[in-house]
mmCIF file of C-alpha atoms in Angstrom:
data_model
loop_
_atom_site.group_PDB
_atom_site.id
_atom_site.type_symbol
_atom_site.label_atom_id
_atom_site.label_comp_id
_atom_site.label_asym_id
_atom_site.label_seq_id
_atom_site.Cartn_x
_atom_site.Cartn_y
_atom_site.Cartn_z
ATOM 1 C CA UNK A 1 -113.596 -95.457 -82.424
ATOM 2 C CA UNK A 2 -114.175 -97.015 -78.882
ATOM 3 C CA UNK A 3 -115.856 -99.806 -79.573
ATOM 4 C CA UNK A 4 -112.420 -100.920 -81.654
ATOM 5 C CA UNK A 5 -111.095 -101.476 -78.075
ATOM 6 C CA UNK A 6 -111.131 -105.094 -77.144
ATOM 7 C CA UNK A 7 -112.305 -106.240 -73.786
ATOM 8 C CA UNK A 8 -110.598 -108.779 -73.063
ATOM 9 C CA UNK A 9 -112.235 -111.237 -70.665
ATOM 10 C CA UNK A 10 -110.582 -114.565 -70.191
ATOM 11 C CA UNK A 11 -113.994 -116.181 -69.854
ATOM 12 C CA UNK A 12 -115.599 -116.883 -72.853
ATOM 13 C CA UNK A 13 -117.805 -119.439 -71.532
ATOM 14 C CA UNK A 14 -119.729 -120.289 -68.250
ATOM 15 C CA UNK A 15 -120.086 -123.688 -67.063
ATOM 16 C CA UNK A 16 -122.784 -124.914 -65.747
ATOM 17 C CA UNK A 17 -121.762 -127.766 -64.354
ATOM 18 C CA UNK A 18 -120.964 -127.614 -60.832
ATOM 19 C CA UNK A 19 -117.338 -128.396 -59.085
ATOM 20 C CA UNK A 20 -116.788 -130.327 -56.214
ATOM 21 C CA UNK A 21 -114.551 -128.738 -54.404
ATOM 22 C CA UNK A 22 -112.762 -131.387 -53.637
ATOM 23 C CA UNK A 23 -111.566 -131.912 -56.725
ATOM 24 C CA UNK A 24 -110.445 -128.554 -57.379
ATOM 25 C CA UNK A 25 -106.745 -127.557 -57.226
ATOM 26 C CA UNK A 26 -107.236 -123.553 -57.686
ATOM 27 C CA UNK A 27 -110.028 -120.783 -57.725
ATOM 28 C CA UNK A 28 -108.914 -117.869 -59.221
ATOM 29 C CA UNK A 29 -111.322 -114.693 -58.917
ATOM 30 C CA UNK A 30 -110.536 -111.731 -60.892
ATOM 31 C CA UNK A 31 -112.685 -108.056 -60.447
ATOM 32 C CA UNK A 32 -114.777 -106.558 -62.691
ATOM 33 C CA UNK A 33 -112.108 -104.007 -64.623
ATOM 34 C CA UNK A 34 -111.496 -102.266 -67.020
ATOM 35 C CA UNK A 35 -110.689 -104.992 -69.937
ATOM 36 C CA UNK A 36 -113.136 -106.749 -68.893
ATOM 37 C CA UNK A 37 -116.881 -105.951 -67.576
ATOM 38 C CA UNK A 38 -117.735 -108.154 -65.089
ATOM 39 C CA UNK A 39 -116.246 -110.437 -62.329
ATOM 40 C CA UNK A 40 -114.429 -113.991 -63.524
ATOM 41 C CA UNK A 41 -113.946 -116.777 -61.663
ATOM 42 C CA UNK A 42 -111.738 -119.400 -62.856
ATOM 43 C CA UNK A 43 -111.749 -122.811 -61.458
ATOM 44 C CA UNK A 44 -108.185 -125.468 -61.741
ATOM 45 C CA UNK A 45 -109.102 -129.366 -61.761
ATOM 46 C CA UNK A 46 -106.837 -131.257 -59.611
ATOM 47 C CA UNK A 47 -107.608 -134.338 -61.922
ATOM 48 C CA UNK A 48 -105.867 -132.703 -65.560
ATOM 49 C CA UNK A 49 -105.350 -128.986 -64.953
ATOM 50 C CA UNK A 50 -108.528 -128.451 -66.963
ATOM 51 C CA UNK A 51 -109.726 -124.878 -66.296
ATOM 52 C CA UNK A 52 -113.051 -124.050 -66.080
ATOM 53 C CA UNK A 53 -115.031 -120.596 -65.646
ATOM 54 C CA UNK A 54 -117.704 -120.585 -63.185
ATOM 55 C CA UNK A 55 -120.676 -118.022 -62.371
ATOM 56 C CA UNK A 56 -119.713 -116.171 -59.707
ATOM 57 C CA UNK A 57 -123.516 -115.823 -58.669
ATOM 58 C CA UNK A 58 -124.116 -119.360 -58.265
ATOM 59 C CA UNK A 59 -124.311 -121.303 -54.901
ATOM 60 C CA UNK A 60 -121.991 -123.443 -55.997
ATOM 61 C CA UNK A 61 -119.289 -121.134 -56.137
ATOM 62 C CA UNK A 62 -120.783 -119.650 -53.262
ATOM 63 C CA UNK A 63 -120.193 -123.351 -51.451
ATOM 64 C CA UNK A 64 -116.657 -124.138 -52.274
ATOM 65 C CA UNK A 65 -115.990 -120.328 -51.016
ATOM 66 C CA UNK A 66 -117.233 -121.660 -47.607
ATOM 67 C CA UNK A 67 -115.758 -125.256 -47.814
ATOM 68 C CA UNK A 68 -112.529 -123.608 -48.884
ATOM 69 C CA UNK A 69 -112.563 -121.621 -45.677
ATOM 70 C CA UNK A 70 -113.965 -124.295 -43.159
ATOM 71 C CA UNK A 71 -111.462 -126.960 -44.880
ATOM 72 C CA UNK A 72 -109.128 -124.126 -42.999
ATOM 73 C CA UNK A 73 -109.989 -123.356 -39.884
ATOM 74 C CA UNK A 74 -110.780 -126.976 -39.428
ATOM 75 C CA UNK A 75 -107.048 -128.252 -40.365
ATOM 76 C CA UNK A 76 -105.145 -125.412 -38.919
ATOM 77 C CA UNK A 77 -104.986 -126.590 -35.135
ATOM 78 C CA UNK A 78 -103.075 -129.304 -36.583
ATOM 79 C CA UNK A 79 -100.710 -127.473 -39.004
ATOM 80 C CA UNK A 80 -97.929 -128.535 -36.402
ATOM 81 C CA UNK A 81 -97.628 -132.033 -37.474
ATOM 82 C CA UNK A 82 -97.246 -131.239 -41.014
ATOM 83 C CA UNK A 83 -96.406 -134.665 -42.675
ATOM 84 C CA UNK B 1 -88.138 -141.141 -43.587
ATOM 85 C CA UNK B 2 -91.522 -139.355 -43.418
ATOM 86 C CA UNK B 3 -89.874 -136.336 -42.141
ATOM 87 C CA UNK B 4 -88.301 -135.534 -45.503
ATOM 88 C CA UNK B 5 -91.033 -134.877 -47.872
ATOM 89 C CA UNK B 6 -91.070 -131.563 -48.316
ATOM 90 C CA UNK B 7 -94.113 -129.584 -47.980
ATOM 91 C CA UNK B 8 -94.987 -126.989 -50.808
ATOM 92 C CA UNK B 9 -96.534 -124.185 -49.620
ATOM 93 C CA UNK B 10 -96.949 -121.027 -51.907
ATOM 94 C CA UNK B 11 -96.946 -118.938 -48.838
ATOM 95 C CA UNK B 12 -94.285 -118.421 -46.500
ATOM 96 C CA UNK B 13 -95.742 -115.147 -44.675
ATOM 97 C CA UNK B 14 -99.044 -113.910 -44.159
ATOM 98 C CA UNK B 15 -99.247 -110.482 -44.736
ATOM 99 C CA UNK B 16 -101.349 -108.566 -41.782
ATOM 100 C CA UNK B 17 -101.657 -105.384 -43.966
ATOM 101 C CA UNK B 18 -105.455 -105.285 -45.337
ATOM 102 C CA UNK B 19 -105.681 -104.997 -49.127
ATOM 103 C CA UNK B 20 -108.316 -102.826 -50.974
ATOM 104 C CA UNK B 21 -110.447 -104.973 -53.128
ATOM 105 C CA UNK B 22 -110.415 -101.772 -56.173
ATOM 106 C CA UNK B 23 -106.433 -102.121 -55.929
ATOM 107 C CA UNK B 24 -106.707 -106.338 -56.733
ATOM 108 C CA UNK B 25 -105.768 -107.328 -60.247
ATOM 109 C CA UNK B 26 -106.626 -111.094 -58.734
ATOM 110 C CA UNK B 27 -107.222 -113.286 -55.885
ATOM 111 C CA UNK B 28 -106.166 -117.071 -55.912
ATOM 112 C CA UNK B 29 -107.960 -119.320 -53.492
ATOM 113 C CA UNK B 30 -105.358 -122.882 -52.755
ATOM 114 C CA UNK B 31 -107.361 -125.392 -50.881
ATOM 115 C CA UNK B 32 -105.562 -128.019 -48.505
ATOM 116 C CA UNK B 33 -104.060 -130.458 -50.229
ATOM 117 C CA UNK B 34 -101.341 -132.915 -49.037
ATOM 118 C CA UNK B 35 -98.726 -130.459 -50.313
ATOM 119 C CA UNK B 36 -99.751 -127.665 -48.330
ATOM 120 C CA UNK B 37 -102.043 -128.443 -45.041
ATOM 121 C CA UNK B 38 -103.766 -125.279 -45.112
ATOM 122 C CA UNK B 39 -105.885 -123.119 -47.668
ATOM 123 C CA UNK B 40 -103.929 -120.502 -49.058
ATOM 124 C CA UNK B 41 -105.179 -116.922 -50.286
ATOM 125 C CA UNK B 42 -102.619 -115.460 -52.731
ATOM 126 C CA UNK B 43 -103.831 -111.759 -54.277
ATOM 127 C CA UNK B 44 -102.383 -109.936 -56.877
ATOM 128 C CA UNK B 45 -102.222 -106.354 -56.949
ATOM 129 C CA UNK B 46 -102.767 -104.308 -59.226
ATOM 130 C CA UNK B 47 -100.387 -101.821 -59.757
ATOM 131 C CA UNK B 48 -97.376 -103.766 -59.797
ATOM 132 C CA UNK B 49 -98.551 -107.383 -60.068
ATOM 133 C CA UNK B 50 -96.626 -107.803 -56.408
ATOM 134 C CA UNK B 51 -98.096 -111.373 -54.673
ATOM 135 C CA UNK B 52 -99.344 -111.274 -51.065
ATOM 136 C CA UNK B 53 -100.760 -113.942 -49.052
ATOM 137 C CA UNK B 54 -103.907 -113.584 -46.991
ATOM 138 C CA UNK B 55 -105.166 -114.903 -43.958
ATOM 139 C CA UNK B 56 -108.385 -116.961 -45.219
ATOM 140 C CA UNK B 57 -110.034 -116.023 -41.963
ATOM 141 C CA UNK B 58 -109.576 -112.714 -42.005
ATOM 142 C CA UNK B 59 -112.579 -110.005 -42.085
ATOM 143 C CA UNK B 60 -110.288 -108.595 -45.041
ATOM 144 C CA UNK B 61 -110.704 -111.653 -46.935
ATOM 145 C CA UNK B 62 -114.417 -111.820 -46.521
ATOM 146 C CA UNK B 63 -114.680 -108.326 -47.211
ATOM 147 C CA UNK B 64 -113.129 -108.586 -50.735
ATOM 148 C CA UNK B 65 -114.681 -112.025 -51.503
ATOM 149 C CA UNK B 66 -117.936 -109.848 -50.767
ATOM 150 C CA UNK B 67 -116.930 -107.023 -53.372
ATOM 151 C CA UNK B 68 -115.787 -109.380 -56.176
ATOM 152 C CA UNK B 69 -119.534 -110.662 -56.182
ATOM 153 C CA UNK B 70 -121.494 -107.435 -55.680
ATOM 154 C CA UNK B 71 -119.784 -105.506 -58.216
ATOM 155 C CA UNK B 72 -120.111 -108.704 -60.332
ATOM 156 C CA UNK B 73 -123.774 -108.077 -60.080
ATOM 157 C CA UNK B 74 -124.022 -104.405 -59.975
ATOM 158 C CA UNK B 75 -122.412 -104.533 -63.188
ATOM 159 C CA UNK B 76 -123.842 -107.422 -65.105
ATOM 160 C CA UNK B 77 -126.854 -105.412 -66.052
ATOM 161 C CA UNK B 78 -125.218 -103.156 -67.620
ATOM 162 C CA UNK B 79 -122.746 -105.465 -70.010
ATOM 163 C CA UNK B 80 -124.748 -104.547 -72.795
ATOM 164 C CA UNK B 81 -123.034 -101.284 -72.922
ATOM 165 C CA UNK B 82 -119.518 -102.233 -73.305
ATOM 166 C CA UNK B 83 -117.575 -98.866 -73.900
#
């Protein structure tokens, strides 16, 4: 019976709210697969480790994309005086 | 001694090799933080959960932040369906 197979998504909710990110400590994107339908994107407060799942259409995941990239390029000239 | 606090990098090499977005099991975005100076890109592959780091500025990168979202929305439509 195939609809006895569990997807397993580790979303189960989306928030709505939107991350600075600033404040954020990890993004973790994972594909649309198998066990689960559609693309997840799971976002790691710096503040308490709180995890929250974010829409991966939204301009604000779209922004901290970008500011996670610029943040990047922008600090890397100076990666030699780490500390 | 400033010179002595250790900074905590996840990555230690870059890897050069391009990475299929179908072949990612997940991709882990670290911004800068004053552990680690720059943003770090760790994916996960697939078939056997080996780690590799990215170069954030790579067309790679871009490339499979691109297909996370498109597939995201070429399947959405069609959640309804699960198996």
């Amino acid at each position: 019976i195939p609809l006895s197979r569990t997807t397993r998504c580790t979303c189960i909710e989306i928030s709505d709210r939107p991350v600075n990110p600033r404040s954020l400590e990890k993004l973790e994107m994972i594909p649309a697969s198998p066990s689960c339908p559609r693309a997840e994107i799971i976002a790691t407060m710096k503040k308490n480790g709180e995890k929250r799942c974010l829409n991966p259409d939204s301009k604000n995941v779209k922004n901290i994309l970008k500011a996670i990239s610029k943040e990047r390029s922008k600090r890397s000239p100076r990666n030699q005086r780490e500390v």
